[in-house]
Short mmCIF file of C-alpha atoms in Angstrom, two decimals:
data_model
loop_
_atom_site.label_atom_id
_atom_site.label_comp_id
_atom_site.label_asym_id
_atom_site.label_seq_id
_atom_site.Cartn_x
_atom_site.Cartn_y
_atom_site.Cartn_z
CA UNK A 1 42.91 83.23 -23.43
CA UNK A 2 42.66 84.56 -26.79
CA UNK A 3 45.35 83.82 -29.31
CA UNK A 4 48.00 86.74 -28.49
CA UNK A 5 49.02 87.00 -31.96
CA UNK A 6 45.46 87.21 -33.43
CA UNK A 7 42.85 88.19 -30.97
CA UNK A 8 40.28 87.74 -33.64
CA UNK A 9 41.11 83.96 -33.93
CA UNK A 10 38.40 81.44 -32.65
CA UNK A 11 40.02 79.41 -29.74
CA UNK A 12 38.54 75.77 -29.01
CA UNK A 13 37.91 74.91 -25.51
CA UNK A 14 37.77 71.05 -24.48
CA UNK A 15 34.57 69.73 -22.66
CA UNK A 16 34.08 66.53 -21.01
CA UNK A 17 30.19 65.23 -20.71
CA UNK A 18 28.76 64.99 -17.51
CA UNK A 19 26.22 61.69 -17.14
CA UNK A 20 24.46 60.29 -14.32
CA UNK A 21 22.73 57.05 -13.88
CA UNK A 22 21.15 54.55 -11.46
CA UNK A 23 21.06 51.07 -9.88
CA UNK A 24 17.55 49.65 -9.13
CA UNK A 25 17.07 46.72 -6.94
CA UNK A 26 13.99 44.51 -7.85
CA UNK A 27 11.94 42.07 -6.27
CA UNK A 28 10.86 39.68 -8.88
CA UNK A 29 8.80 37.55 -6.47
CA UNK A 30 6.42 40.66 -6.28
CA UNK A 31 7.31 42.74 -9.09
CA UNK A 32 8.32 45.68 -6.86
CA UNK A 33 11.42 47.87 -6.52
CA UNK A 34 13.12 47.41 -3.31
CA UNK A 35 15.49 50.51 -3.41
CA UNK A 36 17.17 52.82 -6.24
CA UNK A 37 20.80 54.35 -6.06
CA UNK A 38 21.14 57.37 -8.04
CA UNK A 39 24.55 57.34 -9.23
CA UNK A 40 26.25 60.82 -9.07
CA UNK A 41 27.19 62.78 -12.12
CA UNK A 42 30.55 62.12 -13.51
CA UNK A 43 32.54 62.75 -16.97
CA UNK A 44 32.16 59.98 -19.85
CA UNK A 45 35.10 57.24 -19.31
CA UNK A 46 35.82 58.07 -15.89
CA UNK A 47 35.47 55.40 -13.08
CA UNK A 48 31.87 55.04 -11.33
CA UNK A 49 32.85 54.88 -7.46
CA UNK A 50 29.95 52.34 -6.45
CA UNK A 51 29.51 48.69 -5.82
CA UNK A 52 26.20 46.86 -5.72
CA UNK A 53 28.25 44.04 -3.43
CA UNK A 54 27.01 45.72 -0.16
CA UNK A 55 23.34 46.21 -0.92
CA UNK A 56 23.18 42.71 -2.53
CA UNK A 57 24.46 40.98 0.40
CA UNK A 58 22.18 42.99 2.76
CA UNK A 59 19.23 41.82 0.73
CA UNK A 60 20.47 38.21 0.75
CA UNK A 61 20.64 38.61 4.72
CA UNK A 62 16.96 39.48 4.83
CA UNK A 63 16.10 36.07 2.83
CA UNK A 64 16.68 37.35 -0.88
CA UNK A 65 18.29 35.12 -3.46
CA UNK A 66 20.35 37.23 -6.40
CA UNK A 67 18.83 36.44 -10.06
CA UNK A 68 20.77 38.68 -12.10
CA UNK A 69 23.02 41.84 -11.98
CA UNK A 70 23.94 43.75 -14.84
CA UNK A 71 26.19 46.11 -13.10
CA UNK A 72 29.73 46.04 -14.66
CA UNK A 73 32.46 44.56 -12.65
CA UNK A 74 34.56 47.70 -13.50
CA UNK A 75 31.80 50.49 -14.01
CA UNK A 76 32.75 53.80 -15.99
CA UNK A 77 30.29 56.27 -17.16
CA UNK A 78 29.03 55.82 -20.67
CA UNK A 79 27.78 58.39 -22.83
CA UNK A 80 24.29 56.83 -22.34
CA UNK A 81 23.01 53.48 -20.87
CA UNK A 82 23.97 54.03 -17.18
CA UNK A 83 21.03 52.52 -15.90
CA UNK A 84 21.29 49.09 -14.08
CA UNK A 85 19.41 46.55 -12.51
CA UNK A 86 19.60 44.04 -9.91
CA UNK A 87 16.88 41.39 -9.96
CA UNK A 88 16.34 39.32 -6.73
CA UNK A 89 13.61 36.85 -5.70
CA UNK A 90 12.38 35.52 -2.13
CA UNK A 91 14.42 32.80 -0.77
CA UNK A 92 12.55 29.83 0.83
CA UNK A 93 13.07 27.73 3.95
CA UNK A 94 11.53 24.09 3.55
CA UNK A 95 10.35 23.16 7.15
CA UNK A 96 10.07 19.78 8.36
CA UNK A 97 9.60 18.36 12.08
CA UNK A 98 13.39 18.18 12.25
CA UNK A 99 14.22 21.88 11.34
CA UNK A 100 16.24 23.71 13.91
CA UNK A 101 13.95 26.58 15.40
CA UNK A 102 16.72 28.90 14.28
CA UNK A 103 16.23 28.30 10.62
CA UNK A 104 12.53 29.11 10.84
CA UNK A 105 11.83 32.55 9.43
CA UNK A 106 10.19 35.22 11.22
CA UNK A 107 6.73 35.26 10.92
CA UNK A 108 6.13 31.60 10.21
CA UNK A 109 2.73 30.67 11.02
CA UNK A 110 1.79 28.32 13.92
CA UNK A 111 0.70 25.55 11.64
CA UNK A 112 4.24 25.33 9.73
CA UNK A 113 6.15 25.34 13.10
CA UNK A 114 8.47 22.35 13.35
CA UNK A 115 6.27 21.09 16.45
CA UNK A 116 3.33 21.26 14.29
CA UNK A 117 4.56 19.09 11.68
CA UNK A 118 4.62 15.87 13.39
CA UNK A 119 1.32 14.09 14.10
CA UNK A 120 0.16 10.62 15.46
CA UNK A 121 -3.03 8.83 15.12
CA UNK A 122 -3.56 5.89 17.37
CA UNK A 123 -6.00 2.87 17.66
CA UNK A 124 -6.41 1.52 20.86
CA UNK A 125 -8.63 -1.70 21.43
CA UNK A 126 -9.54 -2.30 24.74
CA UNK A 127 -10.87 -5.73 26.45
CA UNK A 128 -13.30 -5.81 29.26
CA UNK A 129 -15.22 -8.43 30.85
CA UNK A 130 -19.23 -7.53 31.31
CA UNK A 131 -18.86 -8.81 35.08
CA UNK A 132 -16.41 -6.42 36.01
CA UNK A 133 -13.49 -9.17 36.48
CA UNK A 134 -10.09 -8.45 35.30
CA UNK A 135 -9.61 -9.58 31.43
CA UNK A 136 -7.37 -12.45 31.48
CA UNK A 137 -6.85 -13.42 27.91
CA UNK A 138 -3.71 -12.53 25.80
CA UNK A 139 -3.93 -9.10 24.52
CA UNK A 140 -2.91 -8.72 20.91
CA UNK A 141 0.48 -7.25 20.03
CA UNK A 142 -1.27 -5.03 17.69
CA UNK A 143 -4.24 -3.89 19.88
CA UNK A 144 -2.18 -0.60 20.18
CA UNK A 145 -1.19 1.01 16.99
CA UNK A 146 0.01 4.23 15.87
CA UNK A 147 0.50 6.07 12.65
CA UNK A 148 3.22 8.69 12.10
CA UNK A 149 2.51 11.81 9.78
CA UNK A 150 5.23 14.25 8.75
CA UNK A 151 4.30 17.66 7.42
CA UNK A 152 6.85 19.53 5.21
CA UNK A 153 6.13 23.49 4.35
CA UNK A 154 7.67 25.96 2.39
CA UNK A 155 7.95 29.40 3.81
CA UNK A 156 9.43 32.84 2.44
CA UNK A 157 12.59 33.80 4.18
CA UNK A 158 11.49 37.36 3.55
CA UNK A 159 7.94 37.35 4.57
CA UNK A 160 7.41 34.22 6.74
CA UNK A 161 4.37 33.30 4.71
CA UNK A 162 3.57 29.76 3.10
CA UNK A 163 4.43 29.67 -0.56
CA UNK A 164 4.71 27.60 -3.62
CA UNK A 165 8.51 26.79 -3.99
CA UNK A 166 10.97 25.48 -6.55
CA UNK A 167 14.77 24.89 -6.96
CA UNK A 168 16.88 27.36 -9.03
CA UNK A 169 19.75 26.17 -11.15
CA UNK A 170 22.08 26.36 -7.95
CA UNK A 171 19.63 24.08 -6.20
CA UNK A 172 18.49 27.06 -3.93
CA UNK A 173 14.85 26.97 -2.66
CA UNK A 174 13.08 30.18 -4.39
CA UNK A 175 9.30 31.19 -4.63
CA UNK A 176 7.59 29.69 -7.48
CA UNK A 177 5.67 32.53 -8.68
CA UNK A 178 4.37 30.81 -11.87
CA UNK A 179 2.46 28.49 -9.20
CA UNK A 180 -0.61 30.18 -8.54
CA UNK A 181 -2.32 27.63 -6.52
CA UNK A 182 -2.75 28.09 -2.76
CA UNK A 183 0.09 27.22 -0.77
CA UNK A 184 -0.34 24.17 1.50
CA UNK A 185 1.37 22.07 3.97
CA UNK A 186 2.01 18.45 2.36
CA UNK A 187 1.68 15.51 4.75
CA UNK A 188 3.56 12.12 4.34
CA UNK A 189 2.35 9.10 6.33
CA UNK A 190 4.49 5.97 7.20
CA UNK A 191 1.36 4.09 6.71
CA UNK A 192 -2.32 5.24 6.31
CA UNK A 193 -4.01 1.96 7.59
CA UNK A 194 -4.38 0.17 10.77
CA UNK A 195 -4.27 -3.66 10.76
CA UNK A 196 -6.86 -6.04 11.71
CA UNK A 197 -6.84 -6.97 15.51
CA UNK A 198 -7.68 -10.44 15.99
CA UNK A 199 -9.77 -11.12 19.10
CA UNK A 200 -8.15 -13.69 21.29
CA UNK A 201 -9.89 -16.50 23.34
CA UNK A 202 -10.58 -15.90 27.26
CA UNK A 203 -10.75 -18.86 29.52
CA UNK A 204 -14.26 -18.93 30.76
CA UNK A 205 -15.74 -16.16 28.57
CA UNK A 206 -16.90 -15.80 25.15
CA UNK A 207 -16.66 -12.42 22.75
CA UNK A 208 -20.01 -10.61 23.47
CA UNK A 209 -19.53 -7.28 21.64
CA UNK A 210 -17.29 -4.97 19.54
CA UNK A 211 -18.03 -1.40 20.06
CA UNK A 212 -17.22 -0.37 16.52
CA UNK A 213 -15.30 -1.41 13.20
CA UNK A 214 -16.38 -4.90 13.56
CA UNK A 215 -15.44 -7.53 11.04
CA UNK A 216 -16.76 -10.90 12.20
CA UNK A 217 -15.03 -11.58 15.61
CA UNK A 218 -12.17 -9.15 15.01
CA UNK A 219 -11.73 -5.40 14.50
CA UNK A 220 -11.33 -4.85 10.93
CA UNK A 221 -8.19 -2.97 9.21
CA UNK A 222 -9.02 0.53 9.01
CA UNK A 223 -7.64 2.71 5.83
CA UNK A 224 -7.81 6.01 4.71
CA UNK A 225 -6.16 7.62 7.88
CA UNK A 226 -4.95 11.20 7.35
CA UNK A 227 -2.95 13.71 9.60
CA UNK A 228 -6.56 14.85 10.47
CA UNK A 229 -8.21 11.72 11.60
CA UNK A 230 -9.17 11.21 15.05
CA UNK A 231 -7.74 8.82 17.49
CA UNK A 232 -9.69 5.63 17.22
CA UNK A 233 -10.90 3.66 20.28
CA UNK A 234 -12.84 0.15 20.38
CA UNK A 235 -13.95 -1.76 23.28
CA UNK A 236 -14.24 -5.52 22.95
CA UNK A 237 -16.49 -7.13 25.87
CA UNK A 238 -16.52 -10.56 26.68
CA UNK A 239 -19.10 -12.28 28.73
CA UNK A 240 -19.07 -15.42 30.96
CA UNK A 241 -19.87 -18.75 29.30
CA UNK A 242 -23.11 -20.46 30.33
CA UNK A 243 -23.27 -23.36 32.78
CA UNK A 244 -24.57 -26.90 32.59
CA UNK A 245 -27.29 -27.00 35.42
CA UNK A 246 -28.52 -30.41 36.45
CA UNK A 247 -32.26 -30.64 37.09
CA UNK A 248 -34.97 -32.87 38.65
CA UNK A 249 -38.12 -33.96 36.32
CA UNK A 250 -39.87 -30.59 37.38
CA UNK A 251 -36.91 -28.58 36.01
CA UNK A 252 -35.75 -27.72 39.52
CA UNK A 253 -32.01 -27.34 40.13
CA UNK A 254 -30.45 -30.51 41.91
CA UNK A 255 -29.03 -29.24 45.55
CA UNK A 256 -25.37 -29.44 45.71
CA UNK A 257 -24.94 -30.71 41.95
CA UNK A 258 -21.86 -29.71 40.24
CA UNK A 259 -22.61 -26.80 37.73
CA UNK A 260 -19.48 -26.87 35.28
CA UNK A 261 -18.99 -23.89 32.67
CA UNK A 262 -19.16 -24.83 29.14
CA UNK A 263 -15.57 -25.01 27.91
CA UNK A 264 -14.44 -22.36 25.32
CA UNK A 265 -14.02 -23.12 21.69
CA UNK A 266 -10.41 -22.72 20.86
CA UNK A 267 -11.07 -21.24 17.52
CA UNK A 268 -13.96 -18.96 17.98
CA UNK A 269 -13.95 -16.79 20.65
CA UNK A 270 -17.64 -16.00 20.38
CA UNK A 271 -18.86 -19.57 20.99
CA UNK A 272 -18.37 -22.23 23.42
CA UNK A 273 -18.06 -26.07 23.07
CA UNK A 274 -19.81 -28.92 24.25
CA UNK A 275 -19.57 -29.84 28.06
CA UNK A 276 -19.51 -32.86 29.73
CA UNK A 277 -22.46 -33.73 31.92
CA UNK A 278 -21.63 -33.88 35.62
CA UNK A 279 -21.99 -36.68 37.68
CA UNK A 280 -24.43 -36.06 40.56
CA UNK A 281 -24.74 -38.75 43.42
CA UNK A 282 -27.88 -40.43 43.31
CA UNK A 283 -29.06 -38.98 39.95
CA UNK A 284 -28.23 -40.09 36.33
CA UNK A 285 -29.05 -38.17 33.23
CA UNK A 286 -32.48 -39.13 31.55
CA UNK A 287 -30.33 -38.66 28.01
CA UNK A 288 -27.78 -41.09 28.07
CA UNK A 289 -25.51 -38.73 25.67
CA UNK A 290 -22.61 -37.65 27.82
CA UNK A 291 -22.38 -34.10 26.60
CA UNK A 292 -24.43 -30.93 26.27
CA UNK A 293 -24.34 -28.32 23.72
CA UNK A 294 -24.17 -24.40 24.87
CA UNK A 295 -26.94 -22.40 23.18
CA UNK A 296 -25.95 -21.66 19.68
CA UNK A 297 -27.70 -18.02 19.92
CA UNK A 298 -26.42 -17.17 23.27
CA UNK A 299 -23.28 -18.90 24.79
CA UNK A 300 -23.75 -17.11 28.15
CA UNK A 301 -27.05 -19.12 28.73
CA UNK A 302 -27.25 -21.61 31.48
CA UNK A 303 -28.41 -24.81 30.05
#
């Protein structure tokens, strides 16, 4: 109203400034804006009726980790500077063979599933006789060996993709955006080598062949095994030791004469030991030496 006593007098009317603002939610992993809230206009100094808690909690349920939030605890409209930012980053789930399925993020690739992060590589040494008979030697305790490998993957809780990861100041796993290397699953072996398998002695037989990985009479120690290595199978073959054959002066075997087999060499399964010449009724050895040696190049040859 005009001044009733002085209609020509100017009258001052107080005004309150109206201002607005924004709250922007930013994914620091990608640099993308997740969402933006437009703060309705209000008068400077009045309370802003908005909280970031609900929206932040929703993003955390999606797998994000809060990095920073400059929205005030008790917000009021300021004459300027009413634009705020909430920064988040993708959280990470480390996955091992023991990770419960309920903890595996949606979209995790098949090779990063807990069941895929456990692999075994085996060595199997088989012992056979060339004549088809049952092997009767003592099979070494380490003829069957297995190496166990455990994998570890880091997966974004938001996207389910393999990522490079690091721990923040609170120990939470988050995406390491500074690491530009291609994310990989890391594998840890209990051991990366199979131990040497010593070939046993089999009564009446000699070591004739080792199909692969031979080192002297044994299956060699095999190193450099990884989770991608194939299983190793080795066949060790034994053959009958030769016999001592009594013959007449013409080289014809004497009928009904004993034909004893050469004995084993107790320390070298690939050889035989000298054997005693058998007693033959009505005959005597031409050479008075009582023993005969097996063929040094072919222990399975009859002599």
